[in-house]
Coordinates of C-alpha atoms in Angstrom, one line a residue:
X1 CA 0.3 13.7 -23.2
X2 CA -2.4 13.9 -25.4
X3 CA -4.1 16.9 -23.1
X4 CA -0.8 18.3 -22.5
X5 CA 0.1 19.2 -26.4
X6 CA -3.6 19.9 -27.4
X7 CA -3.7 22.8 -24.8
X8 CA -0.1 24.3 -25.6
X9 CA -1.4 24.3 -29.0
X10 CA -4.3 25.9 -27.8
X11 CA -2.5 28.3 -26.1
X12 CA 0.0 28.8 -28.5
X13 CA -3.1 29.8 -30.9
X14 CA -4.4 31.8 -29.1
X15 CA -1.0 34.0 -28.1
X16 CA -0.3 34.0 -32.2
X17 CA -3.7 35.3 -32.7
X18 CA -4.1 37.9 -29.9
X19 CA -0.1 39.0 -30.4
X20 CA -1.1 39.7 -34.7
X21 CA -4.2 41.7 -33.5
X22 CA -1.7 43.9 -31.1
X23 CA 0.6 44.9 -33.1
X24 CA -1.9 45.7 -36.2
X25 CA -3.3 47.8 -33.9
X26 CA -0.5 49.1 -33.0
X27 CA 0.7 50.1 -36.1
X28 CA -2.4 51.5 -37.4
X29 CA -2.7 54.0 -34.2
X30 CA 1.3 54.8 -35.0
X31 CA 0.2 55.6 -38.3
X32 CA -2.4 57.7 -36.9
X33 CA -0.3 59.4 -34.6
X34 CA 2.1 60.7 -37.5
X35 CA -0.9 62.0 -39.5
X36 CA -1.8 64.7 -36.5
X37 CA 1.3 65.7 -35.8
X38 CA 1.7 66.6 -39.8
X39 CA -2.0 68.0 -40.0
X40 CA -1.3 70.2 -36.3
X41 CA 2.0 71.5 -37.7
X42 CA 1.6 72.4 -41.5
X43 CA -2.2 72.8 -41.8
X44 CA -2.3 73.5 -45.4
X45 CA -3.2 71.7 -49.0
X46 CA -1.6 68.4 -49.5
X47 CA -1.8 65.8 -52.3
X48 CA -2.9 61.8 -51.8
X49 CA 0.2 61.0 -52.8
X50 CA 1.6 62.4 -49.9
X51 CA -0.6 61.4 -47.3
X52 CA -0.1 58.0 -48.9
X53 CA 3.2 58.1 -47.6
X54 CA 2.4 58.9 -44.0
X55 CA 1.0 55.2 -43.7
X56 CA 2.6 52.0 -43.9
X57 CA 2.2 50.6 -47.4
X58 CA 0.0 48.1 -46.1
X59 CA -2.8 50.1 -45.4
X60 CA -5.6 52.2 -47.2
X61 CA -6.7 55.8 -47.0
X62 CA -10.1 56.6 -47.5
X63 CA -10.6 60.8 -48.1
X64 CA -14.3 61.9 -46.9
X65 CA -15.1 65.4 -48.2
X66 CA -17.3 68.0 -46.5
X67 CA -20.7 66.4 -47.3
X68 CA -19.7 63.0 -45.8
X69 CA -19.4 61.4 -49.3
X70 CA -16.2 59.5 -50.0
X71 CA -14.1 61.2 -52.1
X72 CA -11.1 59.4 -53.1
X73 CA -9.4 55.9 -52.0
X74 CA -5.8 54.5 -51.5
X75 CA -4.9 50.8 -51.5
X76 CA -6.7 47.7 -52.7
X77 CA -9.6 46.0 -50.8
X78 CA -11.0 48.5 -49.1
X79 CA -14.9 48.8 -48.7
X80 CA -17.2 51.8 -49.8
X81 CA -19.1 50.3 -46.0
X82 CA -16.8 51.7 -44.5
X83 CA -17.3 55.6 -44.3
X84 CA -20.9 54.6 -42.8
X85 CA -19.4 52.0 -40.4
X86 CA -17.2 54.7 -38.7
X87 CA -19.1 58.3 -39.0
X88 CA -19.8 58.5 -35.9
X89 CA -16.3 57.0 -34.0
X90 CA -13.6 59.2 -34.2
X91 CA -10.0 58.3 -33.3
X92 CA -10.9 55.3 -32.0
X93 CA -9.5 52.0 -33.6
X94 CA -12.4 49.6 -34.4
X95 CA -12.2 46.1 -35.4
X96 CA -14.5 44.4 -38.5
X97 CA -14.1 40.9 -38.6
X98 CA -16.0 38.9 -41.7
X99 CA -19.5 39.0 -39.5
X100 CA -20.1 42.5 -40.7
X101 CA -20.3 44.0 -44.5
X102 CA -16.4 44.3 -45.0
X103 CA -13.5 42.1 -44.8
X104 CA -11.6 41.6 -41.9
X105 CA -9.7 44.7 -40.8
X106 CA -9.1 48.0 -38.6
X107 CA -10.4 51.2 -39.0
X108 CA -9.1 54.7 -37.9
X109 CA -10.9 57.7 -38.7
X110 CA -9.1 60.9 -37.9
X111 CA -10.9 64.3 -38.5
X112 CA -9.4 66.8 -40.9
X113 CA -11.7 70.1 -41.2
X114 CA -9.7 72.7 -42.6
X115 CA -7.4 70.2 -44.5
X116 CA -7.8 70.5 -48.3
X117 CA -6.1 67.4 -50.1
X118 CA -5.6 67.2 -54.0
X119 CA -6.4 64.0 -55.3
X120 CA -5.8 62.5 -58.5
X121 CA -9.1 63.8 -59.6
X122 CA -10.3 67.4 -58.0
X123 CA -9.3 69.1 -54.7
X124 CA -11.5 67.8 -52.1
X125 CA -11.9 69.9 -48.6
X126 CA -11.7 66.9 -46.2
X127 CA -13.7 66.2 -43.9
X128 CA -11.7 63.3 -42.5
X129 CA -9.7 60.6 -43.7
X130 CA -10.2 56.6 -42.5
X131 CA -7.0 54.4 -42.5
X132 CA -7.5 51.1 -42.9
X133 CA -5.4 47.8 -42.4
X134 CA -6.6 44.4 -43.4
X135 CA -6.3 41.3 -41.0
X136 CA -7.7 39.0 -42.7
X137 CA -4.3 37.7 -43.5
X138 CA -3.2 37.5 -40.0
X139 CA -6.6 35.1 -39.8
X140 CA -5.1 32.7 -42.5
X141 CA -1.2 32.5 -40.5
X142 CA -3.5 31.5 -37.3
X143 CA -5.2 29.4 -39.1
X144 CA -2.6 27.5 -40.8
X145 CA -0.5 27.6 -37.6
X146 CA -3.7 25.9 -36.1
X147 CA -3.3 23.2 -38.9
X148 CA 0.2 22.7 -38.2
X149 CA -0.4 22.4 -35.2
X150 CA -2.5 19.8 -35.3
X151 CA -1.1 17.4 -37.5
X152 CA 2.2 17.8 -35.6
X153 CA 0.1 17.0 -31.9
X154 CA -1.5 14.3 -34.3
X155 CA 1.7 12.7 -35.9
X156 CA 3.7 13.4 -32.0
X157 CA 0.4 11.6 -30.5
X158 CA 0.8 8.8 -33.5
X159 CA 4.2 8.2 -32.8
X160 CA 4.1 8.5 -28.4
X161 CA 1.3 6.2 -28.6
X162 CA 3.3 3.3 -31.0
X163 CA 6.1 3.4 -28.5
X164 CA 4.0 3.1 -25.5
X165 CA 2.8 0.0 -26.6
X166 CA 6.5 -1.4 -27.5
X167 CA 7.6 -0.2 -23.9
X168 CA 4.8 -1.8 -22.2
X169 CA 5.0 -5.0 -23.9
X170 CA 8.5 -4.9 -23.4
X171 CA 8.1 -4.2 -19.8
X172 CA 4.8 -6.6 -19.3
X173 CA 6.4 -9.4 -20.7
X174 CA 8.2 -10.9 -17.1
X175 CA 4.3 -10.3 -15.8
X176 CA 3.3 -12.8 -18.5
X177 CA 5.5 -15.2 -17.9
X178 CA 4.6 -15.0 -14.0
X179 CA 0.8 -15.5 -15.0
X180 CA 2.2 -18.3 -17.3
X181 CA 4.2 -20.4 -14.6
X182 CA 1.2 -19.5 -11.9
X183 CA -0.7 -21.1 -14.8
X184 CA 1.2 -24.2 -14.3
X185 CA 1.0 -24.0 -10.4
X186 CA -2.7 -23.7 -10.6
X187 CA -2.1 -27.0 -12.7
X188 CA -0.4 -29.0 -10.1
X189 CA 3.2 -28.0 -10.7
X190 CA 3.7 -27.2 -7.1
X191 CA 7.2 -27.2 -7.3
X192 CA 7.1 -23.9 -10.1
X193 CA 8.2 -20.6 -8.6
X194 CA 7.6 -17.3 -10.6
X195 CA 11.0 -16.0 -12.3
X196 CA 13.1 -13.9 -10.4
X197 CA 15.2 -11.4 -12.6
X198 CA 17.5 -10.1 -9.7
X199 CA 16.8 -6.7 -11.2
X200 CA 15.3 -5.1 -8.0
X201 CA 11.9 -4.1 -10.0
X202 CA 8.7 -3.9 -9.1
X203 CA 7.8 -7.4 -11.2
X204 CA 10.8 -8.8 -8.7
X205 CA 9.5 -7.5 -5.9
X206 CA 5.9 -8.8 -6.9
X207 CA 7.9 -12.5 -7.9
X208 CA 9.9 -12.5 -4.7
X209 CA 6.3 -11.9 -2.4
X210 CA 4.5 -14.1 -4.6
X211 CA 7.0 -17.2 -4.2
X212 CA 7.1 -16.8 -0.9
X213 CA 3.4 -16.9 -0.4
X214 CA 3.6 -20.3 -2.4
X215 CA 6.0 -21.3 -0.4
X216 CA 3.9 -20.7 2.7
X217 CA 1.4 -22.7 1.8
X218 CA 3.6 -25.1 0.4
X219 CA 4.6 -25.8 4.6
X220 CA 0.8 -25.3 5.3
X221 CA 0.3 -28.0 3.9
X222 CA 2.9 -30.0 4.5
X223 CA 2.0 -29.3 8.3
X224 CA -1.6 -30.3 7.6
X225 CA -0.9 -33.4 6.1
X226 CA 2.4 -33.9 9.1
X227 CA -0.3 -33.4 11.8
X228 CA -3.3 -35.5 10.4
X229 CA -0.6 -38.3 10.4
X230 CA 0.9 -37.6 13.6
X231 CA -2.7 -37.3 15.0
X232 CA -3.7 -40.2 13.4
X233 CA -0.3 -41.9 14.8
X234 CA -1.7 -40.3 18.3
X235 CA -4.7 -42.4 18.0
X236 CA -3.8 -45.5 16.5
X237 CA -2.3 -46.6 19.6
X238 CA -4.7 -46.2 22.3
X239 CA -7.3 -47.5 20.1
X240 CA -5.2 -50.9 19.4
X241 CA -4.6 -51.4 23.3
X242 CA -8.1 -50.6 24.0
X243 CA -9.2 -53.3 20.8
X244 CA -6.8 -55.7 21.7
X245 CA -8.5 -55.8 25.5
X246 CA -12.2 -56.0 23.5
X247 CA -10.7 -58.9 21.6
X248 CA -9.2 -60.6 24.6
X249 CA -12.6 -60.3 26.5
X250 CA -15.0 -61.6 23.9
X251 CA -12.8 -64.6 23.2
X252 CA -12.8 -64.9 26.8
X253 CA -9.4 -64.7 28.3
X254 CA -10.5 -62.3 30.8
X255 CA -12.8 -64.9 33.1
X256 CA -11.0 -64.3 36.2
X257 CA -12.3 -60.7 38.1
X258 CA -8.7 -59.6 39.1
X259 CA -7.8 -59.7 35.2
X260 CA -11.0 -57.9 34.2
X261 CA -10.6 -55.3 36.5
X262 CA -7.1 -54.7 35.1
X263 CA -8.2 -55.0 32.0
X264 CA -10.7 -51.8 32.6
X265 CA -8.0 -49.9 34.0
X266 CA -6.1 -50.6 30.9
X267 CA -8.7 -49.3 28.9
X268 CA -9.8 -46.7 31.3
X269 CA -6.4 -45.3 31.1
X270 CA -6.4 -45.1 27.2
X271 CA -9.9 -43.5 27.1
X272 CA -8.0 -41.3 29.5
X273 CA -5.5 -40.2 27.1
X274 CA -7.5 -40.1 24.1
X275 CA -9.5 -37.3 25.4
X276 CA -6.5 -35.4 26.6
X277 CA -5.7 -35.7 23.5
X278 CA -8.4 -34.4 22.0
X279 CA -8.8 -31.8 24.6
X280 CA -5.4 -30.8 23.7
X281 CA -6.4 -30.7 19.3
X282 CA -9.5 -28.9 20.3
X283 CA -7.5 -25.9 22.5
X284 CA -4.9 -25.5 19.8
X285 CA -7.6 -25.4 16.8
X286 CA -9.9 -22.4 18.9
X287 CA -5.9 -20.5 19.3
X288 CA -5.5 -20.9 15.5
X289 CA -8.7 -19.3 14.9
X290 CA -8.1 -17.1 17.2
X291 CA -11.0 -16.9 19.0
X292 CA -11.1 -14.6 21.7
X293 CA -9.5 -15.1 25.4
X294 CA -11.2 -14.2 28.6
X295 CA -8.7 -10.8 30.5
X296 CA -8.7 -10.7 33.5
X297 CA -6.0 -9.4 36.2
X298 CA -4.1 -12.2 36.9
X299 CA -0.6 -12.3 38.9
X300 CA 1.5 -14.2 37.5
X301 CA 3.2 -14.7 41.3
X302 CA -0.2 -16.0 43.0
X303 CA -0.3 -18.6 39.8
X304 CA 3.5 -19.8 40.0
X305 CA 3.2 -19.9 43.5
X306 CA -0.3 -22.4 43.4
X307 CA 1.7 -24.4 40.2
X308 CA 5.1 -25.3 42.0
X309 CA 3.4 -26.4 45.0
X310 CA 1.2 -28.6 43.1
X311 CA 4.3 -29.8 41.2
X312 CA 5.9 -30.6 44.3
X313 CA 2.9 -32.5 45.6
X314 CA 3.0 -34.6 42.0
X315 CA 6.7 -35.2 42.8
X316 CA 8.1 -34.8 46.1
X317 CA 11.4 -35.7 45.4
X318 CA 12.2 -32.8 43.0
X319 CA 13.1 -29.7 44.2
X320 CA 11.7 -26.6 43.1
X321 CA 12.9 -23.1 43.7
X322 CA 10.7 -20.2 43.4
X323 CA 12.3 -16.5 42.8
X324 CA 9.1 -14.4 42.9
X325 CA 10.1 -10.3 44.4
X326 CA 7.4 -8.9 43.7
X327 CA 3.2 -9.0 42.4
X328 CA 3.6 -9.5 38.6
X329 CA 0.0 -8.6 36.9
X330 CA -1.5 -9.1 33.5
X331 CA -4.2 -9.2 32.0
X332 CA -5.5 -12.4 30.6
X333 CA -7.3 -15.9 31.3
X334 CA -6.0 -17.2 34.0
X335 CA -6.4 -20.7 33.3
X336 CA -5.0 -20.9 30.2
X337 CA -1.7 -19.1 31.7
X338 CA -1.8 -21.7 34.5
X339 CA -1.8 -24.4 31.4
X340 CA 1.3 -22.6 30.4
X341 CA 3.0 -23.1 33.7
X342 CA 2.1 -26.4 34.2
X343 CA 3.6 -27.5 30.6
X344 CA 6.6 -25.6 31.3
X345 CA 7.0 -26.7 34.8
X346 CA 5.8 -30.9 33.7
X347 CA 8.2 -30.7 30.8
X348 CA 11.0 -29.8 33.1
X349 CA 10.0 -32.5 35.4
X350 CA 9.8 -35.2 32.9
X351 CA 12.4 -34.5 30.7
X352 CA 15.1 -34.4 33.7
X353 CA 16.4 -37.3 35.6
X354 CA 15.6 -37.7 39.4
X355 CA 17.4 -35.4 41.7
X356 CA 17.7 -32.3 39.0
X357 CA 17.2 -28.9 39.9
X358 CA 14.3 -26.8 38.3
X359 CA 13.7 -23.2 39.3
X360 CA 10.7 -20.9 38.8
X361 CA 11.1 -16.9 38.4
X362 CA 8.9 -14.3 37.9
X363 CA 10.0 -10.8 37.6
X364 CA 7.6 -7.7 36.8
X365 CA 9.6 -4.8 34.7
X366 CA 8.0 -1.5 33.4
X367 CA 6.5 -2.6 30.7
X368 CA 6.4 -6.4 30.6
X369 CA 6.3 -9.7 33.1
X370 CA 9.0 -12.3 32.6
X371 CA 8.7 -15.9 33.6
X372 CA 11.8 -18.5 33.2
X373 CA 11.5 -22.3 33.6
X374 CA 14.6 -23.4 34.2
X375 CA 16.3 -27.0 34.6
X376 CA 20.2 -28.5 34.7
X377 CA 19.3 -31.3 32.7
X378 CA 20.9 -32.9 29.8
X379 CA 19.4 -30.0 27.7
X380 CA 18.5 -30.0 24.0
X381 CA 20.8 -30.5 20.6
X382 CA 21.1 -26.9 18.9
X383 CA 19.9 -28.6 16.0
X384 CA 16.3 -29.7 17.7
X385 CA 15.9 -26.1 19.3
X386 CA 14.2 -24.7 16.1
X387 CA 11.5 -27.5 16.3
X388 CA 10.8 -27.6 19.9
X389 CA 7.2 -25.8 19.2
X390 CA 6.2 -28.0 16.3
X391 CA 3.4 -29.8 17.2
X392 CA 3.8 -33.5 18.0
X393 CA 7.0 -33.3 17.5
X394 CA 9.6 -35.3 20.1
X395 CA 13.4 -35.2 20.2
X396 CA 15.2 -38.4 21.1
X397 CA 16.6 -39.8 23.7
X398 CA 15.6 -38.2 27.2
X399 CA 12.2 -36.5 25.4
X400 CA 10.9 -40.2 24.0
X401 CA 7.3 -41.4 24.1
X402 CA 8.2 -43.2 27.1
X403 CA 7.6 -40.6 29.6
X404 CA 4.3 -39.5 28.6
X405 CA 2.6 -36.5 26.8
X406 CA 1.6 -36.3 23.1
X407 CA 4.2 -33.9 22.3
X408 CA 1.8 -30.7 22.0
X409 CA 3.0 -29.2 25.0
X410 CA 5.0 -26.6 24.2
X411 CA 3.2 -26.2 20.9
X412 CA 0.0 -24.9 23.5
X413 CA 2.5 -23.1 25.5
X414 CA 3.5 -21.2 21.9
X415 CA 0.2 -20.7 20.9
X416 CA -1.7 -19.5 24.4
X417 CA 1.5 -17.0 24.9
X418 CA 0.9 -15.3 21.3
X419 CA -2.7 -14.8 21.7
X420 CA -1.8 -13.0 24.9
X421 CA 0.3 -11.0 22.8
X422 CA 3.1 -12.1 24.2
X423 CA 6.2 -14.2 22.8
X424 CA 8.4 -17.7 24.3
X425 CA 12.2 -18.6 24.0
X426 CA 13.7 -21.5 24.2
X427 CA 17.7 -21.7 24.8
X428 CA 19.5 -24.9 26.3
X429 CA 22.8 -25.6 26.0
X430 CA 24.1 -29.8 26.0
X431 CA 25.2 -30.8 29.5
X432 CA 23.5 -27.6 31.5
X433 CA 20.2 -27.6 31.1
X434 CA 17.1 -25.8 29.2
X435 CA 15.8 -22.2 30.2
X436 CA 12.4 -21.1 29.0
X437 CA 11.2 -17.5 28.8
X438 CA 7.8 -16.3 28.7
X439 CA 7.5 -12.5 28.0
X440 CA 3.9 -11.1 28.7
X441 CA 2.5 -7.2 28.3
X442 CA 2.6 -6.3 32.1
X443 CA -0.6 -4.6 33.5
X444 CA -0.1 -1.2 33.8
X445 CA 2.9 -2.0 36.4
X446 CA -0.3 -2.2 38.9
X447 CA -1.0 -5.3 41.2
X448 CA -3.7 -7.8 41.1
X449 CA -6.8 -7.5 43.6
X450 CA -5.3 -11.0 45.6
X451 CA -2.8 -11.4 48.2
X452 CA 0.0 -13.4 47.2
X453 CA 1.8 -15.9 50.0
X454 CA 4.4 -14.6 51.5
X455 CA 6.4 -18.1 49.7
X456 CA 8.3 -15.8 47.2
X457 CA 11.8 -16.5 48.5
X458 CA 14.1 -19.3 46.6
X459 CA 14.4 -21.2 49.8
X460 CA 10.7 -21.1 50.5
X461 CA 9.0 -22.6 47.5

């Protein structure tokens, strides 16, 4: 604002200034004009008075006689300098500003030879006669238009800047009270959220964005402190059945070989699921950081193909189908896809009674490779489906502790999928069964370098 009214002042200055110098001019050649036409009709004797009234009355008339001396003057203020300044510019308007020896003004000397002109004293053949029009008065309006002009920008500036500083503390005020309650967050108010004004503002926006980043962290670490417990929890147990073993054999109730040997594969067993365990913390913590898969072409037939045979040697009595038309190729690392296919394909095993149907499909599209797990089960309560991928996490009943697995299953199967860029879904319905559906980027629609069995049929698993 500040730039904007000094230069229209400026400006404005310099129009005023230039404009005044324009028409002066302009007047004085007028005035000029008129004297020729009088001296080329009626060449004869005329008076001053006369030729005083060819001019505007704010001008001067200087009369220069034959010898180049001045001979008689009209109107105040003008300089004796100025016979010498102009003897040798004729009919040409010239400007003096207060650099030279006169005052500030224009000058128009117009040859007369021939003219004889009575002045007030003696008749004087003329030479010429100089008309003159001061500006030095046009020099004090710019100047006091300059010094108006500046105390109004001034006083404007004054004013503009007092009211900037109301609006902004008027406006920064919700931002200080966000800094205040994130004040008291920082403190250990945890539960504090930045005000929300509902007034669709930026300072709302910024509150909305910055409560829900607290609030993210807020389930970060609630989910830390869920999974050191549940870890913990995890851990506790194998570690008592392997101390209580310990115990039992340095007090000596383990004499006979038969119950030492059990005893060892007791223990064996729990060392066993410890480092699954482990294994199974240690994959999920290089996903989070997301560490970097090996890609490869992989199809995703060949793998379900190699997994449900394996699943059928594990349990015989289960059937499998497999719905496989075509090669289905990505690119990723195979065996962490295969882990995927195993969970899926172990959770539908063991969370199924005996006898239940599971089927296996894979199906290559355009753009993308599909894989479903599905099984006609007792299926899972709509209101455990939106924590089927928490880690550690178990629902009741059918999906207990009591068949196995430390409940990070389908957490890896989350987690692996994503970093391939891919996503999982989850729908069951009570009393049908569960459907899985693993949606990877498809490799260029091309197939993978191996030949996949010809067991792609539903009735040949």
């Amino acid at each position: 604002m500040a730039a904007g009214l000094v230069g229209n002042s400026i400006t404005s200055a310099v129009t005023l200034r230039t404009y005044l110098h324009h028409r002066a001019e302009a007047t004085l050649r007028a005035s000029g004009d008129r004297v020729h036409r009088i001296l080329e009709e009626r060449p004869q004797n005329v008076d001053g008075a006369q030729l005083a009234a060819l001019v505007e009355p704010l001008m001067g008339i200087t009369v220069i006689d034959a010898t180049g001396e001045i001979a008689e003057q009209v109107g105040a203020g003008v300089p004796q300098a100025i016979n010498g300044l102009t003897a040798d510019r004729l009919d040409q308007v010239l400007t003096f500003d207060s650099t030279t020896s006169v005052p500030d003004l224009l000058a128009l000397r117009i040859p007369t030879t021939g003219l004889t002109i009575t002045t007030s004293h003696q008749v004087v053949e003329a030479s010429a006669v100089i008309l003159t029009m001061r500006t030095d008065i046009d020099r004090v309006t710019v100047a006091e238009f300059i010094s108006g002009q500046a105390t109004s920008v001034g006083i404007t500036l004054v004013l503009a800047f007092a009211v900037a500083l109301l609006i902004l503390r008027i406006g920064l005020r919700p931002l200080g009270r966000m800094a205040d309650t994130a004040d008291d967050i920082a403190s250990g108010a945890r539960s504090e959220r930045l005000p929300v004004y509902g007034s669709h503002t930026e300072t709302d926006r910024l509150a909305v964005a910055v409560n829900g980043a607290f609030e993210a962290q807020a389930r970060a670490e609630t989910q830390i402190r869920d999974f050191a417990a549940d870890a913990s929890h995890e851990l506790r147990t194998p570690l008592a059945t392997i101390s209580g073993w310990l115990d039992l054999y340095n007090q000596g109730g383990l004499s006979a070989p038969a119950d030492l040997h059990r005893a060892l594969e007791r223990v064996d067993g729990e060392v066993g699921r410890m480092r699954l365990l482990v294994e199974e913390l240690s994959l999920l913590a290089r996903l989070d950081a997301g560490r970097p898969l090996d890609s490869q072409p992989v199809d995703l037939r060949c793998l379900a193909t190699a997994v449900v045979q394996d699943a059928q040697v594990v349990a015989p009595d289960r059937a499998i189908d497999l719905y496989a038309p075509a090669p289905a190729c990505v690119h990723g690392d195979q065996p962490r896809l295969q882990q995927v296919l195993n969970n899926l394909l172990g959770n539908a095993i063991q969370h199924t009674p005996a006898g239940t149907m599971i089927s296996v499909a894979v199906e290559p599209m355009t753009t993308h490779v599909t894989v479903e797990v599905a099984d006609h089960g007792p299926g899972i309560p709509p209101a455990d489906l939106t924590r089927v991928f928490d880690r550690f996490w178990r629902a009741d009943a059918g999906r207990s502790r009591t068949h196995g697995g430390s409940g990070l299953g389908l957490a890896i199967v989350q987690a692996i999928v994503h970093a391939h860029r891919g996503t999982v879904h989850v729908a069951s319905v009570p009393g049908t069964g569960t459907t899985v559906t693993v949606t990877l980027p498809a490799r260029g629609g091309h197939a993978a370098p191996q030949t996949p069995p010809t067991a792609d049929r539903p009735d040949e698993p």
